[in-house]
DNA sequence: CGCGATATTGAAGTCTGTCAAGCCCTGTGG
DNA sequence: CCACAGGGCTTGACAGACTTCAATATCGCG
């Protein structure tokens, strides 16, 4: 076993710089997702922002709250969700380092953003952001690119969450977490993170609310994938992919 | 009956100008959605764009196609959708005048955009768009605003399409069409458009694929709402709201 | 006015949601 | 380091809703 006690507390001496990652409009290299911010922009944003550290389940911003800032996640994982009057919760996205949240309408946040793991984020006041953008038009273009990225992600989410059966929804989710969630590992030693092991930092309840299912259905879908030898649960949050091809097929198959 | 034959062919002598509508970041007036483009921007975009007229079911751009332009819908209704390998279709959005489509990734369209009714759109080459944006930073900000708008819409769609039962999904959809679809009436005389009558320009199949249901379930959900005196179908595409409060409750109730 | 496409209705099967119980994991405290 | 307690996860049984398959009715266009 790895010695966790020592490494778990290692905070980066310097916090990571602001970072916005997205797939660009035109192919750059082989990379699917690249850093959009230039070192200058990172420094500028860092200067005008405040650093926020949250423990698990801490709130970045509440739905309906007065929107004065956006947040740039640089470490850890977060989620955004809506609460309906009847108490139903719908998770609309999971956020990883390089992501933004704080979408507003008419000056109010349209969703709640909450820490899934301990996290570090830059709180970027909207006034400051507008200031920088006015001096640096390139940043505007970068934000545009990021929003296109998020829009594509939102569409994929809809497609994923409206799949017919739970098994396919979960399979699609696991594939997505394999690529998106590769980064974002938090206070966890990287021991099991590599290769064909997916780490799911969120609770089953979060996955269920993200996929439009119940926790029970998520469990049963895991069981179904496991029975077919597609994946194996080492622990609830550590999923080993036994058959990558089968997992890919499981997202589309008839 | 109204004499449709004559009015169906009345084309505006001058096509409508380019138009991008969205809810702004900060409340402007009572208006929820406003025109973002200045008259100058409208003129500039019109000059560099080509006008596209499509008949019902015509294609604006195909998924996977080389992305060279975005489209600005100025008349009629369109939809975007994904086709999965197994043949399932998921409609990701309905577009109305003031909307944009042509989202791309790595230079390729990520979805297919198709005319739901006869429509008119501006085809804006990406090269030209980049050109204008470089000269007019304000336009960049407007596009940013529009993308935020679309992102919120995408989130609402996900919430709508993952509601538990078909009745609530359809109720939410109808409410949305009442506000969004108020504009966009196409080759239809405005006779039945006003008041508490909702015109649904798309097919049941489109609605089903948008809500993650089958056409049969959509029909039965209509029936359920009708049995409860919430709405009444004057024809498949003309829905009269009998009880607006009940319709609103039907979207949230336990 | 008639035909093809679209929409509705019906019946049976399947999957998910619900309710309930038990197990396992995790984190806390000794 | 270990024990314990609480929360999270899984499993089972049943009812309900949706999907599927099939047939009929209706709409809308030529």
GROMACS .gro file of C-alpha atoms in nm, chain B residues 61-219:
model
  159
  315UNK     CA    1  -2.583   2.156  -4.229
  316UNK     CA    2  -2.508   1.790  -4.161
  317UNK     CA    3  -2.348   1.637  -3.855
  318UNK     CA    4  -1.985   1.565  -3.932
  319UNK     CA    5  -1.979   1.803  -4.225
  320UNK     CA    6  -1.692   2.045  -4.269
  321UNK     CA    7  -1.791   2.354  -4.072
  322UNK     CA    8  -1.740   2.666  -4.281
  323UNK     CA    9  -2.029   2.879  -4.167
  324UNK     CA   10  -2.282   2.941  -3.897
  325UNK     CA   11  -2.645   3.011  -3.969
  326UNK     CA   12  -2.870   3.281  -3.834
  327UNK     CA   13  -3.236   3.193  -3.857
  328UNK     CA   14  -3.454   3.491  -3.938
  329UNK     CA   15  -3.778   3.325  -4.042
  330UNK     CA   16  -3.933   2.988  -3.979
  331UNK     CA   17  -3.835   2.707  -3.743
  332UNK     CA   18  -3.549   2.457  -3.745
  333UNK     CA   19  -3.418   2.177  -3.530
  334UNK     CA   20  -3.081   2.028  -3.449
  335UNK     CA   21  -3.033   1.661  -3.382
  336UNK     CA   22  -2.786   1.379  -3.335
  337UNK     CA   23  -2.812   1.037  -3.492
  338UNK     CA   24  -2.669   0.750  -3.292
  339UNK     CA   25  -2.514   0.451  -3.469
  340UNK     CA   26  -2.813   0.240  -3.373
  341UNK     CA   27  -3.040   0.479  -3.556
  342UNK     CA   28  -3.186   0.656  -3.257
  343UNK     CA   29  -3.239   1.026  -3.310
  344UNK     CA   30  -3.216   1.287  -3.036
  345UNK     CA   31  -3.339   1.634  -3.112
  346UNK     CA   32  -3.123   1.873  -2.911
  347UNK     CA   33  -3.294   2.203  -2.989
  348UNK     CA   34  -3.561   2.384  -3.180
  349UNK     CA   35  -3.448   2.708  -3.340
  350UNK     CA   36  -3.651   3.021  -3.397
  351UNK     CA   37  -3.580   3.358  -3.557
  352UNK     CA   38  -3.298   3.520  -3.366
  353UNK     CA   39  -3.119   3.190  -3.309
  354UNK     CA   40  -2.787   3.059  -3.433
  355UNK     CA   41  -2.673   2.715  -3.533
  356UNK     CA   42  -2.362   2.559  -3.674
  357UNK     CA   43  -2.177   2.453  -3.362
  358UNK     CA   44  -1.855   2.278  -3.455
  359UNK     CA   45  -1.565   2.095  -3.296
  360UNK     CA   46  -1.229   2.054  -3.461
  361UNK     CA   47  -1.379   2.199  -3.773
  362UNK     CA   48  -1.677   1.967  -3.805
  363UNK     CA   49  -2.040   2.024  -3.723
  364UNK     CA   50  -2.142   1.839  -3.411
  365UNK     CA   51  -2.506   1.806  -3.509
  366UNK     CA   52  -2.743   1.825  -3.801
  367UNK     CA   53  -2.963   2.129  -3.852
  368UNK     CA   54  -3.281   2.078  -4.047
  369UNK     CA   55  -3.574   2.296  -4.143
  370UNK     CA   56  -3.895   2.220  -3.956
  371UNK     CA   57  -4.090   2.469  -4.165
  372UNK     CA   58  -3.999   2.665  -4.471
  373UNK     CA   59  -3.735   2.904  -4.346
  374UNK     CA   60  -3.498   3.185  -4.426
  375UNK     CA   61  -3.152   3.203  -4.272
  376UNK     CA   62  -2.832   3.394  -4.318
  377UNK     CA   63  -2.534   3.179  -4.392
  378UNK     CA   64  -2.240   3.352  -4.224
  379UNK     CA   65  -1.900   3.219  -4.334
  380UNK     CA   66  -1.671   3.167  -4.038
  381UNK     CA   67  -1.393   3.361  -4.211
  382UNK     CA   68  -1.620   3.660  -4.248
  383UNK     CA   69  -1.743   3.627  -3.893
  384UNK     CA   70  -1.389   3.624  -3.757
  385UNK     CA   71  -1.319   3.927  -3.970
  386UNK     CA   72  -1.606   4.128  -3.834
  387UNK     CA   73  -1.534   4.025  -3.478
  388UNK     CA   74  -1.175   4.141  -3.507
  389UNK     CA   75  -1.299   4.485  -3.610
  390UNK     CA   76  -1.591   4.497  -3.371
  391UNK     CA   77  -1.516   4.360  -3.023
  392UNK     CA   78  -1.869   4.442  -2.915
  393UNK     CA   79  -2.001   4.173  -3.146
  394UNK     CA   80  -1.784   3.923  -2.964
  395UNK     CA   81  -1.956   4.016  -2.642
  396UNK     CA   82  -2.293   3.975  -2.810
  397UNK     CA   83  -2.202   3.628  -2.929
  398UNK     CA   84  -2.085   3.547  -2.579
  399UNK     CA   85  -2.422   3.655  -2.446
  400UNK     CA   86  -2.602   3.444  -2.703
  401UNK     CA   87  -2.396   3.140  -2.614
  402UNK     CA   88  -2.476   3.185  -2.247
  403UNK     CA   89  -2.838   3.202  -2.350
  404UNK     CA   90  -2.811   2.879  -2.545
  405UNK     CA   91  -2.628   2.714  -2.260
  406UNK     CA   92  -2.908   2.798  -2.022
  407UNK     CA   93  -3.156   2.669  -2.278
  408UNK     CA   94  -2.962   2.344  -2.307
  409UNK     CA   95  -2.971   2.300  -1.930
  410UNK     CA   96  -3.342   2.362  -1.921
  411UNK     CA   97  -3.385   2.109  -2.197
  412UNK     CA   98  -3.198   1.846  -2.002
  413UNK     CA   99  -3.408   1.915  -1.695
  414UNK     CA  100  -3.722   1.896  -1.906
  415UNK     CA  101  -3.628   1.577  -2.087
  416UNK     CA  102  -3.531   1.391  -1.770
  417UNK     CA  103  -3.850   1.462  -1.582
  418UNK     CA  104  -4.004   1.148  -1.442
  419UNK     CA  105  -4.326   1.114  -1.641
  420UNK     CA  106  -4.430   1.201  -1.993
  421UNK     CA  107  -4.710   1.429  -1.878
  422UNK     CA  108  -4.473   1.669  -1.703
  423UNK     CA  109  -4.227   1.665  -1.989
  424UNK     CA  110  -4.496   1.757  -2.237
  425UNK     CA  111  -4.642   2.024  -2.010
  426UNK     CA  112  -4.301   2.185  -1.972
  427UNK     CA  113  -4.251   2.164  -2.345
  428UNK     CA  114  -4.580   2.333  -2.420
  429UNK     CA  115  -4.504   2.618  -2.183
  430UNK     CA  116  -4.168   2.664  -2.349
  431UNK     CA  117  -4.320   2.665  -2.694
  432UNK     CA  118  -4.570   2.922  -2.581
  433UNK     CA  119  -4.295   3.171  -2.501
  434UNK     CA  120  -4.022   3.070  -2.745
  435UNK     CA  121  -4.249   2.976  -3.030
  436UNK     CA  122  -4.454   3.292  -3.018
  437UNK     CA  123  -4.233   3.416  -3.296
  438UNK     CA  124  -4.134   3.187  -3.578
  439UNK     CA  125  -4.478   3.129  -3.721
  440UNK     CA  126  -4.400   3.069  -4.080
  441UNK     CA  127  -4.622   3.022  -4.378
  442UNK     CA  128  -4.919   3.026  -4.150
  443UNK     CA  129  -5.168   3.300  -4.117
  444UNK     CA  130  -5.156   3.436  -3.767
  445UNK     CA  131  -5.520   3.349  -3.722
  446UNK     CA  132  -5.481   3.094  -3.448
  447UNK     CA  133  -5.144   3.203  -3.312
  448UNK     CA  134  -5.245   3.454  -3.052
  449UNK     CA  135  -5.385   3.423  -2.704
  450UNK     CA  136  -5.385   3.084  -2.539
  451UNK     CA  137  -5.330   2.885  -2.854
  452UNK     CA  138  -4.992   2.724  -2.909
  453UNK     CA  139  -4.882   2.638  -3.259
  454UNK     CA  140  -4.648   2.339  -3.279
  455UNK     CA  141  -4.475   2.352  -3.616
  456UNK     CA  142  -4.288   2.026  -3.562
  457UNK     CA  143  -4.408   1.668  -3.594
  458UNK     CA  144  -4.494   1.444  -3.302
  459UNK     CA  145  -4.188   1.247  -3.388
  460UNK     CA  146  -3.974   1.559  -3.339
  461UNK     CA  147  -4.136   1.632  -3.006
  462UNK     CA  148  -4.083   1.273  -2.897
  463UNK     CA  149  -3.716   1.277  -2.994
  464UNK     CA  150  -3.676   1.609  -2.817
  465UNK     CA  151  -3.834   1.487  -2.493
  466UNK     CA  152  -3.682   1.141  -2.497
  467UNK     CA  153  -4.015   0.965  -2.549
  468UNK     CA  154  -4.194   0.774  -2.822
  469UNK     CA  155  -4.463   0.931  -3.037
  470UNK     CA  156  -4.718   0.710  -2.868
  471UNK     CA  157  -4.620   0.840  -2.526
  472UNK     CA  158  -4.649   1.195  -2.652
  473UNK     CA  159  -4.997   1.123  -2.781
   0.00000   0.00000   0.00000
